[in-house]
PDB file of N, CA, C and O in Angstrom:
ATOM      1  N   MET A  19     -12.595 -49.677 -20.423  1.00  0.00           N
ATOM      2  CA  MET A  19     -13.297 -48.636 -19.710  1.00  0.00           C
ATOM      3  C   MET A  19     -13.480 -47.472 -20.694  1.00  0.00           C
ATOM      4  O   MET A  19     -12.531 -47.040 -21.328  1.00  0.00           O
ATOM      5  N   ASN A  20     -14.713 -46.982 -20.780  1.00  0.00           N
ATOM      6  CA  ASN A  20     -14.945 -45.857 -21.682  1.00  0.00           C
ATOM      7  C   ASN A  20     -14.577 -44.537 -20.989  1.00  0.00           C
ATOM      8  O   ASN A  20     -14.283 -44.498 -19.796  1.00  0.00           O
ATOM      9  N   ASP A  21     -14.593 -43.444 -21.765  1.00  0.00           N
ATOM     10  CA  ASP A  21     -14.170 -42.138 -21.243  1.00  0.00           C
ATOM     11  C   ASP A  21     -15.011 -41.672 -20.059  1.00  0.00           C
ATOM     12  O   ASP A  21     -14.488 -41.100 -19.101  1.00  0.00           O
ATOM     13  N   THR A  22     -16.314 -41.909 -20.113  1.00  0.00           N
ATOM     14  CA  THR A  22     -17.196 -41.488 -19.023  1.00  0.00           C
ATOM     15  C   THR A  22     -16.890 -42.257 -17.750  1.00  0.00           C
ATOM     16  O   THR A  22     -16.808 -41.668 -16.666  1.00  0.00           O
ATOM     17  N   GLN A  23     -16.694 -43.561 -17.865  1.00  0.00           N
ATOM     18  CA  GLN A  23     -16.366 -44.371 -16.697  1.00  0.00           C
ATOM     19  C   GLN A  23     -15.032 -43.934 -16.100  1.00  0.00           C
ATOM     20  O   GLN A  23     -14.890 -43.836 -14.879  1.00  0.00           O
ATOM     21  N   PHE A  24     -14.062 -43.678 -16.964  1.00  0.00           N
ATOM     22  CA  PHE A  24     -12.744 -43.260 -16.495  1.00  0.00           C
ATOM     23  C   PHE A  24     -12.821 -41.906 -15.783  1.00  0.00           C
ATOM     24  O   PHE A  24     -12.270 -41.735 -14.694  1.00  0.00           O
ATOM     25  N   SER A  25     -13.522 -40.967 -16.369  1.00  0.00           N
ATOM     26  CA  SER A  25     -13.689 -39.648 -15.770  1.00  0.00           C
ATOM     27  C   SER A  25     -14.385 -39.748 -14.413  1.00  0.00           C
ATOM     28  O   SER A  25     -13.997 -39.085 -13.448  1.00  0.00           O
ATOM     29  N   THR A  26     -15.398 -40.584 -14.327  1.00  0.00           N
ATOM     30  CA  THR A  26     -16.114 -40.786 -13.069  1.00  0.00           C
ATOM     31  C   THR A  26     -15.200 -41.401 -12.020  1.00  0.00           C
ATOM     32  O   THR A  26     -15.218 -40.989 -10.853  1.00  0.00           O
ATOM     33  N   LEU A  27     -14.390 -42.364 -12.423  1.00  0.00           N
ATOM     34  CA  LEU A  27     -13.440 -42.987 -11.497  1.00  0.00           C
ATOM     35  C   LEU A  27     -12.502 -41.933 -10.914  1.00  0.00           C
ATOM     36  O   LEU A  27     -12.286 -41.890  -9.702  1.00  0.00           O
ATOM     37  N   LEU A  28     -11.985 -41.064 -11.770  1.00  0.00           N
ATOM     38  CA  LEU A  28     -11.084 -40.018 -11.285  1.00  0.00           C
ATOM     39  C   LEU A  28     -11.791 -39.055 -10.338  1.00  0.00           C
ATOM     40  O   LEU A  28     -11.315 -38.796  -9.228  1.00  0.00           O
ATOM     41  N   ARG A  29     -12.920 -38.510 -10.776  1.00  0.00           N
ATOM     42  CA  ARG A  29     -13.607 -37.462 -10.008  1.00  0.00           C
ATOM     43  C   ARG A  29     -14.255 -37.980  -8.734  1.00  0.00           C
ATOM     44  O   ARG A  29     -14.284 -37.271  -7.732  1.00  0.00           O
ATOM     45  N   ALA A  30     -14.765 -39.193  -8.758  1.00  0.00           N
ATOM     46  CA  ALA A  30     -15.522 -39.692  -7.608  1.00  0.00           C
ATOM     47  C   ALA A  30     -14.694 -40.531  -6.641  1.00  0.00           C
ATOM     48  O   ALA A  30     -14.997 -40.561  -5.445  1.00  0.00           O
ATOM     49  N   ALA A  31     -13.673 -41.188  -7.132  1.00  0.00           N
ATOM     50  CA  ALA A  31     -12.957 -42.124  -6.270  1.00  0.00           C
ATOM     51  C   ALA A  31     -11.514 -41.725  -5.970  1.00  0.00           C
ATOM     52  O   ALA A  31     -11.085 -41.790  -4.827  1.00  0.00           O
ATOM     53  N   ILE A  32     -10.783 -41.321  -6.971  1.00  0.00           N
ATOM     54  CA  ILE A  32      -9.345 -41.118  -6.782  1.00  0.00           C
ATOM     55  C   ILE A  32      -9.010 -39.708  -6.299  1.00  0.00           C
ATOM     56  O   ILE A  32      -8.350 -39.539  -5.269  1.00  0.00           O
ATOM     57  N   VAL A  33      -9.432 -38.695  -7.025  1.00  0.00           N
ATOM     58  CA  VAL A  33      -9.059 -37.312  -6.696  1.00  0.00           C
ATOM     59  C   VAL A  33      -9.507 -36.896  -5.292  1.00  0.00           C
ATOM     60  O   VAL A  33      -8.719 -36.290  -4.557  1.00  0.00           O
ATOM     61  N   PRO A  34     -10.723 -37.222  -4.865  1.00  0.00           N
ATOM     62  CA  PRO A  34     -11.113 -36.813  -3.496  1.00  0.00           C
ATOM     63  C   PRO A  34     -10.219 -37.403  -2.406  1.00  0.00           C
ATOM     64  O   PRO A  34      -9.924 -36.727  -1.411  1.00  0.00           O
ATOM     65  N   GLN A  35      -9.762 -38.624  -2.592  1.00  0.00           N
ATOM     66  CA  GLN A  35      -8.887 -39.234  -1.591  1.00  0.00           C
ATOM     67  C   GLN A  35      -7.522 -38.541  -1.558  1.00  0.00           C
ATOM     68  O   GLN A  35      -6.942 -38.337  -0.485  1.00  0.00           O
ATOM     69  N   ILE A  36      -7.023 -38.181  -2.734  1.00  0.00           N
ATOM     70  CA  ILE A  36      -5.747 -37.458  -2.789  1.00  0.00           C
ATOM     71  C   ILE A  36      -5.918 -36.065  -2.194  1.00  0.00           C
ATOM     72  O   ILE A  36      -5.066 -35.602  -1.420  1.00  0.00           O
ATOM     73  N   ALA A  37      -7.014 -35.401  -2.515  1.00  0.00           N
ATOM     74  CA  ALA A  37      -7.288 -34.078  -1.950  1.00  0.00           C
ATOM     75  C   ALA A  37      -7.349 -34.142  -0.424  1.00  0.00           C
ATOM     76  O   ALA A  37      -6.837 -33.242   0.253  1.00  0.00           O
ATOM     77  N   ASP A  38      -7.944 -35.181   0.128  1.00  0.00           N
ATOM     78  CA  ASP A  38      -7.991 -35.334   1.584  1.00  0.00           C
ATOM     79  C   ASP A  38      -6.594 -35.406   2.188  1.00  0.00           C
ATOM     80  O   ASP A  38      -6.329 -34.822   3.243  1.00  0.00           O
ATOM     81  N   LEU A  39      -5.700 -36.114   1.523  1.00  0.00           N
ATOM     82  CA  LEU A  39      -4.316 -36.198   2.012  1.00  0.00           C
ATOM     83  C   LEU A  39      -3.624 -34.844   1.938  1.00  0.00           C
ATOM     84  O   LEU A  39      -2.877 -34.470   2.852  1.00  0.00           O
ATOM     85  N   ILE A  40      -3.879 -34.100   0.865  1.00  0.00           N
ATOM     86  CA  ILE A  40      -3.300 -32.754   0.722  1.00  0.00           C
ATOM     87  C   ILE A  40      -3.843 -31.837   1.815  1.00  0.00           C
ATOM     88  O   ILE A  40      -3.089 -31.070   2.432  1.00  0.00           O
ATOM     89  N   ILE A  41      -5.142 -31.920   2.088  1.00  0.00           N
ATOM     90  CA  ILE A  41      -5.774 -31.105   3.134  1.00  0.00           C
ATOM     91  C   ILE A  41      -5.100 -31.359   4.474  1.00  0.00           C
ATOM     92  O   ILE A  41      -4.757 -30.421   5.204  1.00  0.00           O
ATOM     93  N   LYS A  42      -4.890 -32.621   4.802  1.00  0.00           N
ATOM     94  CA  LYS A  42      -4.290 -32.980   6.092  1.00  0.00           C
ATOM     95  C   LYS A  42      -2.845 -32.515   6.194  1.00  0.00           C
ATOM     96  O   LYS A  42      -2.414 -32.043   7.238  1.00  0.00           O
ATOM     97  N   GLU A  43      -2.097 -32.646   5.119  1.00  0.00           N
ATOM     98  CA  GLU A  43      -0.668 -32.304   5.141  1.00  0.00           C
ATOM     99  C   GLU A  43      -0.417 -30.800   5.066  1.00  0.00           C
ATOM    100  O   GLU A  43       0.494 -30.287   5.711  1.00  0.00           O
ATOM    101  N   TYR A  44      -1.223 -30.088   4.275  1.00  0.00           N
ATOM    102  CA  TYR A  44      -0.938 -28.685   4.005  1.00  0.00           C
ATOM    103  C   TYR A  44      -1.939 -27.709   4.632  1.00  0.00           C
ATOM    104  O   TYR A  44      -1.815 -26.505   4.437  1.00  0.00           O
ATOM    105  N   SER A  45      -2.919 -28.224   5.354  1.00  0.00           N
ATOM    106  CA  SER A  45      -3.920 -27.386   6.024  1.00  0.00           C
ATOM    107  C   SER A  45      -4.565 -26.371   5.077  1.00  0.00           C
ATOM    108  O   SER A  45      -4.589 -25.169   5.350  1.00  0.00           O
ATOM    109  N   VAL A  46      -5.057 -26.865   3.949  1.00  0.00           N
ATOM    110  CA  VAL A  46      -5.747 -26.036   2.965  1.00  0.00           C
ATOM    111  C   VAL A  46      -7.193 -26.509   2.863  1.00  0.00           C
ATOM    112  O   VAL A  46      -7.556 -27.561   3.378  1.00  0.00           O
ATOM    113  N   THR A  47      -8.018 -25.718   2.192  1.00  0.00           N
ATOM    114  CA  THR A  47      -9.417 -26.116   2.005  1.00  0.00           C
ATOM    115  C   THR A  47      -9.504 -27.212   0.944  1.00  0.00           C
ATOM    116  O   THR A  47      -8.547 -27.440   0.192  1.00  0.00           O
ATOM    117  N   ASP A  48     -10.676 -27.829   0.869  1.00  0.00           N
ATOM    118  CA  ASP A  48     -10.859 -28.871  -0.140  1.00  0.00           C
ATOM    119  C   ASP A  48     -10.746 -28.306  -1.553  1.00  0.00           C
ATOM    120  O   ASP A  48     -10.192 -28.937  -2.445  1.00  0.00           O
ATOM    121  N   VAL A  49     -11.231 -27.079  -1.760  1.00  0.00           N
ATOM    122  CA  VAL A  49     -11.131 -26.443  -3.079  1.00  0.00           C
ATOM    123  C   VAL A  49      -9.663 -26.182  -3.424  1.00  0.00           C
ATOM    124  O   VAL A  49      -9.217 -26.479  -4.536  1.00  0.00           O
ATOM    125  N   GLU A  50      -8.910 -25.651  -2.469  1.00  0.00           N
ATOM    126  CA  GLU A  50      -7.487 -25.389  -2.709  1.00  0.00           C
ATOM    127  C   GLU A  50      -6.723 -26.684  -2.983  1.00  0.00           C
ATOM    128  O   GLU A  50      -5.889 -26.740  -3.895  1.00  0.00           O
ATOM    129  N   ALA A  51      -7.010 -27.715  -2.202  1.00  0.00           N
ATOM    130  CA  ALA A  51      -6.323 -28.995  -2.378  1.00  0.00           C
ATOM    131  C   ALA A  51      -6.621 -29.589  -3.746  1.00  0.00           C
ATOM    132  O   ALA A  51      -5.717 -30.086  -4.423  1.00  0.00           O
ATOM    133  N   THR A  52      -7.873 -29.515  -4.149  1.00  0.00           N
ATOM    134  CA  THR A  52      -8.260 -30.053  -5.453  1.00  0.00           C
ATOM    135  C   THR A  52      -7.572 -29.276  -6.573  1.00  0.00           C
ATOM    136  O   THR A  52      -7.045 -29.875  -7.513  1.00  0.00           O
ATOM    137  N   LYS A  53      -7.531 -27.959  -6.460  1.00  0.00           N
ATOM    138  CA  LYS A  53      -6.844 -27.138  -7.468  1.00  0.00           C
ATOM    139  C   LYS A  53      -5.354 -27.465  -7.513  1.00  0.00           C
ATOM    140  O   LYS A  53      -4.756 -27.543  -8.591  1.00  0.00           O
ATOM    141  N   MET A  54      -4.751 -27.618  -6.341  1.00  0.00           N
ATOM    142  CA  MET A  54      -3.329 -27.945  -6.291  1.00  0.00           C
ATOM    143  C   MET A  54      -3.054 -29.236  -7.055  1.00  0.00           C
ATOM    144  O   MET A  54      -2.084 -29.317  -7.814  1.00  0.00           O
ATOM    145  N   PHE A  55      -3.917 -30.220  -6.855  1.00  0.00           N
ATOM    146  CA  PHE A  55      -3.709 -31.500  -7.534  1.00  0.00           C
ATOM    147  C   PHE A  55      -4.018 -31.395  -9.022  1.00  0.00           C
ATOM    148  O   PHE A  55      -3.236 -31.860  -9.858  1.00  0.00           O
ATOM    149  N   TYR A  56      -5.135 -30.772  -9.373  1.00  0.00           N
ATOM    150  CA  TYR A  56      -5.501 -30.646 -10.787  1.00  0.00           C
ATOM    151  C   TYR A  56      -4.468 -29.867 -11.594  1.00  0.00           C
ATOM    152  O   TYR A  56      -4.339 -30.089 -12.799  1.00  0.00           O
ATOM    153  N   ASN A  57      -3.735 -28.960 -10.971  1.00  0.00           N
ATOM    154  CA  ASN A  57      -2.737 -28.153 -11.671  1.00  0.00           C
ATOM    155  C   ASN A  57      -1.353 -28.798 -11.707  1.00  0.00           C
ATOM    156  O   ASN A  57      -0.371 -28.141 -12.023  1.00  0.00           O
ATOM    157  N   SER A  58      -1.279 -30.081 -11.417  1.00  0.00           N
ATOM    158  CA  SER A  58       0.018 -30.763 -11.372  1.00  0.00           C
ATOM    159  C   SER A  58       0.243 -31.637 -12.604  1.00  0.00           C
ATOM    160  O   SER A  58      -0.689 -32.035 -13.293  1.00  0.00           O
ATOM    161  N   ARG A  59       1.505 -31.919 -12.845  1.00  0.00           N
ATOM    162  CA  ARG A  59       1.857 -32.867 -13.904  1.00  0.00           C
ATOM    163  C   ARG A  59       1.431 -34.273 -13.507  1.00  0.00           C
ATOM    164  O   ARG A  59       1.133 -35.101 -14.377  1.00  0.00           O
ATOM    165  N   THR A  60       1.384 -34.553 -12.212  1.00  0.00           N
ATOM    166  CA  THR A  60       0.913 -35.854 -11.746  1.00  0.00           C
ATOM    167  C   THR A  60      -0.526 -36.076 -12.198  1.00  0.00           C
ATOM    168  O   THR A  60      -0.860 -37.139 -12.724  1.00  0.00           O
ATOM    169  N   TYR A  61      -1.375 -35.066 -12.025  1.00  0.00           N
ATOM    170  CA  TYR A  61      -2.759 -35.196 -12.485  1.00  0.00           C
ATOM    171  C   TYR A  61      -2.809 -35.335 -14.003  1.00  0.00           C
ATOM    172  O   TYR A  61      -3.608 -36.099 -14.533  1.00  0.00           O
ATOM    173  N   GLU A  62      -1.962 -34.609 -14.689  1.00  0.00           N
ATOM    174  CA  GLU A  62      -1.921 -34.716 -16.152  1.00  0.00           C
ATOM    175  C   GLU A  62      -1.663 -36.164 -16.574  1.00  0.00           C
ATOM    176  O   GLU A  62      -2.322 -36.688 -17.470  1.00  0.00           O
ATOM    177  N   LEU A  63      -0.718 -36.826 -15.908  1.00  0.00           N
ATOM    178  CA  LEU A  63      -0.459 -38.244 -16.194  1.00  0.00           C
ATOM    179  C   LEU A  63      -1.659 -39.110 -15.822  1.00  0.00           C
ATOM    180  O   LEU A  63      -2.062 -39.997 -16.569  1.00  0.00           O
ATOM    181  N   LEU A  64      -2.206 -38.851 -14.646  1.00  0.00           N
ATOM    182  CA  LEU A  64      -3.340 -39.634 -14.153  1.00  0.00           C
ATOM    183  C   LEU A  64      -4.539 -39.518 -15.072  1.00  0.00           C
ATOM    184  O   LEU A  64      -5.264 -40.496 -15.284  1.00  0.00           O
ATOM    185  N   SER A  65      -4.752 -38.362 -15.638  1.00  0.00           N
ATOM    186  CA  SER A  65      -5.950 -38.128 -16.450  1.00  0.00           C
ATOM    187  C   SER A  65      -5.898 -38.790 -17.820  1.00  0.00           C
ATOM    188  O   SER A  65      -6.904 -38.824 -18.526  1.00  0.00           O
ATOM    189  N   ARG A  66      -4.746 -39.318 -18.188  1.00  0.00           N
ATOM    190  CA  ARG A  66      -4.623 -40.040 -19.463  1.00  0.00           C
ATOM    191  C   ARG A  66      -4.656 -41.530 -19.172  1.00  0.00           C
ATOM    192  O   ARG A  66      -3.686 -42.092 -18.647  1.00  0.00           O
ATOM    193  N   GLU A  67      -5.762 -42.166 -19.512  1.00  0.00           N
ATOM    194  CA  GLU A  67      -5.955 -43.578 -19.170  1.00  0.00           C
ATOM    195  C   GLU A  67      -4.811 -44.458 -19.652  1.00  0.00           C
ATOM    196  O   GLU A  67      -4.396 -45.397 -18.958  1.00  0.00           O
ATOM    197  N   GLU A  68      -4.277 -44.149 -20.809  1.00  0.00           N
ATOM    198  CA  GLU A  68      -3.241 -45.007 -21.394  1.00  0.00           C
ATOM    199  C   GLU A  68      -1.960 -45.060 -20.573  1.00  0.00           C
ATOM    200  O   GLU A  68      -1.166 -45.990 -20.716  1.00  0.00           O
ATOM    201  N   THR A  69      -1.742 -44.110 -19.675  1.00  0.00           N
ATOM    202  CA  THR A  69      -0.541 -44.138 -18.830  1.00  0.00           C
ATOM    203  C   THR A  69      -0.640 -45.204 -17.751  1.00  0.00           C
ATOM    204  O   THR A  69       0.380 -45.594 -17.187  1.00  0.00           O
ATOM    205  N   LYS A  70      -1.862 -45.609 -17.430  1.00  0.00           N
ATOM    206  CA  LYS A  70      -2.144 -46.609 -16.387  1.00  0.00           C
ATOM    207  C   LYS A  70      -1.724 -46.153 -14.994  1.00  0.00           C
ATOM    208  O   LYS A  70      -1.675 -46.947 -14.065  1.00  0.00           O
ATOM    209  N   VAL A  71      -1.446 -44.866 -14.821  1.00  0.00           N
ATOM    210  CA  VAL A  71      -1.082 -44.328 -13.510  1.00  0.00           C
ATOM    211  C   VAL A  71      -2.252 -44.479 -12.542  1.00  0.00           C
ATOM    212  O   VAL A  71      -2.054 -44.607 -11.335  1.00  0.00           O
ATOM    213  N   TRP A  72      -3.472 -44.519 -13.061  1.00  0.00           N
ATOM    214  CA  TRP A  72      -4.654 -44.652 -12.204  1.00  0.00           C
ATOM    215  C   TRP A  72      -4.700 -45.984 -11.476  1.00  0.00           C
ATOM    216  O   TRP A  72      -5.468 -46.164 -10.536  1.00  0.00           O
ATOM    217  N   HIS A  73      -3.850 -46.925 -11.839  1.00  0.00           N
ATOM    218  CA  HIS A  73      -3.780 -48.212 -11.134  1.00  0.00           C
ATOM    219  C   HIS A  73      -3.154 -48.072  -9.749  1.00  0.00           C
ATOM    220  O   HIS A  73      -3.339 -48.936  -8.901  1.00  0.00           O
ATOM    221  N   PHE A  74      -2.400 -46.999  -9.538  1.00  0.00           N
ATOM    222  CA  PHE A  74      -1.760 -46.798  -8.234  1.00  0.00           C
ATOM    223  C   PHE A  74      -2.798 -46.396  -7.190  1.00  0.00           C
ATOM    224  O   PHE A  74      -3.812 -45.791  -7.507  1.00  0.00           O
ATOM    225  N   SER A  75      -2.487 -46.680  -5.947  1.00  0.00           N
ATOM    226  CA  SER A  75      -3.371 -46.285  -4.850  1.00  0.00           C
ATOM    227  C   SER A  75      -3.353 -44.765  -4.709  1.00  0.00           C
ATOM    228  O   SER A  75      -2.392 -44.102  -5.122  1.00  0.00           O
ATOM    229  N   PRO A  76      -4.409 -44.203  -4.104  1.00  0.00           N
ATOM    230  CA  PRO A  76      -4.400 -42.763  -3.845  1.00  0.00           C
ATOM    231  C   PRO A  76      -3.181 -42.313  -3.025  1.00  0.00           C
ATOM    232  O   PRO A  76      -2.624 -41.247  -3.289  1.00  0.00           O
ATOM    233  N   LEU A  77      -2.735 -43.126  -2.076  1.00  0.00           N
ATOM    234  CA  LEU A  77      -1.560 -42.767  -1.284  1.00  0.00           C
ATOM    235  C   LEU A  77      -0.304 -42.709  -2.159  1.00  0.00           C
ATOM    236  O   LEU A  77       0.496 -41.779  -2.043  1.00  0.00           O
ATOM    237  N   THR A  78      -0.150 -43.664  -3.037  1.00  0.00           N
ATOM    238  CA  THR A  78       0.996 -43.655  -3.953  1.00  0.00           C
ATOM    239  C   THR A  78       0.931 -42.446  -4.871  1.00  0.00           C
ATOM    240  O   THR A  78       1.930 -41.762  -5.090  1.00  0.00           O
ATOM    241  N   LEU A  79      -0.248 -42.147  -5.394  1.00  0.00           N
ATOM    242  CA  LEU A  79      -0.414 -40.978  -6.251  1.00  0.00           C
ATOM    243  C   LEU A  79      -0.124 -39.694  -5.485  1.00  0.00           C
ATOM    244  O   LEU A  79       0.507 -38.771  -6.019  1.00  0.00           O
ATOM    245  N   TYR A  80      -0.557 -39.629  -4.245  1.00  0.00           N
ATOM    246  CA  TYR A  80      -0.260 -38.472  -3.403  1.00  0.00           C
ATOM    247  C   TYR A  80       1.255 -38.318  -3.245  1.00  0.00           C
ATOM    248  O   TYR A  80       1.786 -37.204  -3.353  1.00  0.00           O
ATOM    249  N   ASN A  81       1.949 -39.412  -2.999  1.00  0.00           N
ATOM    250  CA  ASN A  81       3.396 -39.343  -2.824  1.00  0.00           C
ATOM    251  C   ASN A  81       4.105 -38.926  -4.115  1.00  0.00           C
ATOM    252  O   ASN A  81       5.096 -38.192  -4.066  1.00  0.00           O
ATOM    253  N   ILE A  82       3.603 -39.360  -5.260  1.00  0.00           N
ATOM    254  CA  ILE A  82       4.136 -38.907  -6.545  1.00  0.00           C
ATOM    255  C   ILE A  82       3.928 -37.401  -6.666  1.00  0.00           C
ATOM    256  O   ILE A  82       4.843 -36.653  -7.034  1.00  0.00           O
ATOM    257  N   TRP A  83       2.713 -36.947  -6.344  1.00  0.00           N
ATOM    258  CA  TRP A  83       2.392 -35.516  -6.393  1.00  0.00           C
ATOM    259  C   TRP A  83       3.281 -34.716  -5.442  1.00  0.00           C
ATOM    260  O   TRP A  83       3.815 -33.664  -5.802  1.00  0.00           O
ATOM    261  N   LYS A  84       3.451 -35.223  -4.220  1.00  0.00           N
ATOM    262  CA  LYS A  84       4.249 -34.516  -3.216  1.00  0.00           C
ATOM    263  C   LYS A  84       5.706 -34.395  -3.669  1.00  0.00           C
ATOM    264  O   LYS A  84       6.319 -33.338  -3.525  1.00  0.00           O
ATOM    265  N   THR A  85       6.248 -35.446  -4.242  1.00  0.00           N
ATOM    266  CA  THR A  85       7.610 -35.402  -4.771  1.00  0.00           C
ATOM    267  C   THR A  85       7.702 -34.377  -5.897  1.00  0.00           C
ATOM    268  O   THR A  85       8.650 -33.592  -5.956  1.00  0.00           O
ATOM    269  N   GLU A  86       6.695 -34.357  -6.769  1.00  0.00           N
ATOM    270  CA  GLU A  86       6.663 -33.354  -7.837  1.00  0.00           C
ATOM    271  C   GLU A  86       6.655 -31.949  -7.243  1.00  0.00           C
ATOM    272  O   GLU A  86       7.379 -31.065  -7.689  1.00  0.00           O
ATOM    273  N   ARG A  87       5.836 -31.742  -6.239  1.00  0.00           N
ATOM    274  CA  ARG A  87       5.718 -30.412  -5.611  1.00  0.00           C
ATOM    275  C   ARG A  87       7.041 -29.984  -4.993  1.00  0.00           C
ATOM    276  O   ARG A  87       7.428 -28.829  -5.082  1.00  0.00           O
ATOM    277  N   GLU A  88       7.739 -30.918  -4.350  1.00  0.00           N
ATOM    278  CA  GLU A  88       8.971 -30.590  -3.630  1.00  0.00           C
ATOM    279  C   GLU A  88      10.193 -30.500  -4.539  1.00  0.00           C
ATOM    280  O   GLU A  88      11.107 -29.729  -4.270  1.00  0.00           O
ATOM    281  N   THR A  89      10.221 -31.297  -5.612  1.00  0.00           N
ATOM    282  CA  THR A  89      11.429 -31.374  -6.439  1.00  0.00           C
ATOM    283  C   THR A  89      11.213 -30.958  -7.892  1.00  0.00           C
ATOM    284  O   THR A  89      12.179 -30.751  -8.617  1.00  0.00           O
ATOM    285  N   GLY A  90       9.950 -30.916  -8.305  1.00  0.00           N
ATOM    286  CA  GLY A  90       9.660 -30.629  -9.706  1.00  0.00           C
ATOM    287  C   GLY A  90       9.750 -31.851 -10.595  1.00  0.00           C
ATOM    288  O   GLY A  90       9.539 -31.763 -11.799  1.00  0.00           O
ATOM    289  N   GLU A  91      10.064 -32.989 -10.015  1.00  0.00           N
ATOM    290  CA  GLU A  91      10.235 -34.228 -10.773  1.00  0.00           C
ATOM    291  C   GLU A  91       9.075 -35.191 -10.531  1.00  0.00           C
ATOM    292  O   GLU A  91       8.537 -35.255  -9.429  1.00  0.00           O
ATOM    293  N   ILE A  92       8.739 -35.937 -11.566  1.00  0.00           N
ATOM    294  CA  ILE A  92       7.756 -37.018 -11.443  1.00  0.00           C
ATOM    295  C   ILE A  92       8.558 -38.305 -11.256  1.00  0.00           C
ATOM    296  O   ILE A  92       9.334 -38.680 -12.135  1.00  0.00           O
ATOM    297  N   VAL A  93       8.380 -38.934 -10.114  1.00  0.00           N
ATOM    298  CA  VAL A  93       9.092 -40.177  -9.826  1.00  0.00           C
ATOM    299  C   VAL A  93       8.060 -41.266  -9.622  1.00  0.00           C
ATOM    300  O   VAL A  93       7.311 -41.248  -8.637  1.00  0.00           O
ATOM    301  N   LEU A  94       8.014 -42.194 -10.579  1.00  0.00           N
ATOM    302  CA  LEU A  94       7.053 -43.293 -10.489  1.00  0.00           C
ATOM    303  C   LEU A  94       7.675 -44.453  -9.716  1.00  0.00           C
ATOM    304  O   LEU A  94       8.902 -44.651  -9.775  1.00  0.00           O
ATOM    305  N   PRO A  95       6.857 -45.236  -9.035  1.00  0.00           N
ATOM    306  CA  PRO A  95       7.380 -46.403  -8.314  1.00  0.00           C
ATOM    307  C   PRO A  95       8.054 -47.380  -9.273  1.00  0.00           C
ATOM    308  O   PRO A  95       7.710 -47.431 -10.456  1.00  0.00           O
ATOM    309  N   GLU A  96       8.978 -48.146  -8.777  1.00  0.00           N
ATOM    310  CA  GLU A  96       9.719 -49.105  -9.594  1.00  0.00           C
ATOM    311  C   GLU A  96       8.804 -50.051 -10.372  1.00  0.00           C
ATOM    312  O   GLU A  96       9.094 -50.375 -11.509  1.00  0.00           O
ATOM    313  N   GLU A  97       7.719 -50.483  -9.766  1.00  0.00           N
ATOM    314  CA  GLU A  97       6.828 -51.440 -10.431  1.00  0.00           C
ATOM    315  C   GLU A  97       6.186 -50.867 -11.684  1.00  0.00           C
ATOM    316  O   GLU A  97       5.679 -51.599 -12.513  1.00  0.00           O
ATOM    317  N   ALA A  98       6.229 -49.559 -11.847  1.00  0.00           N
ATOM    318  CA  ALA A  98       5.642 -48.935 -13.029  1.00  0.00           C
ATOM    319  C   ALA A  98       6.630 -48.885 -14.187  1.00  0.00           C
ATOM    320  O   ALA A  98       6.244 -48.638 -15.321  1.00  0.00           O
ATOM    321  N   LEU A  99       7.886 -49.095 -13.903  1.00  0.00           N
ATOM    322  CA  LEU A  99       8.916 -48.963 -14.937  1.00  0.00           C
ATOM    323  C   LEU A  99       9.122 -50.239 -15.702  1.00  0.00           C
ATOM    324  O   LEU A  99       8.804 -51.280 -15.382  1.00  0.00           O
TER     325      LEU A  99
END
């Protein structure tokens, strides 16, 4: 996958679904939810294709983000280790 395809996958498919989950859980606007996610270490991992974090479902990524928000720690699922 080239950089453009990867960027499109993130912006068009993955991030909006995670933002929707943040909106529902935290009652924030779509802009606020997107900023919250983009400013996280979870997004930093997701944005680097070589980490393969983008293979996780949006729900799994949301849960990684939520754990980071609550504890400050990035906890990946066992299958990623």
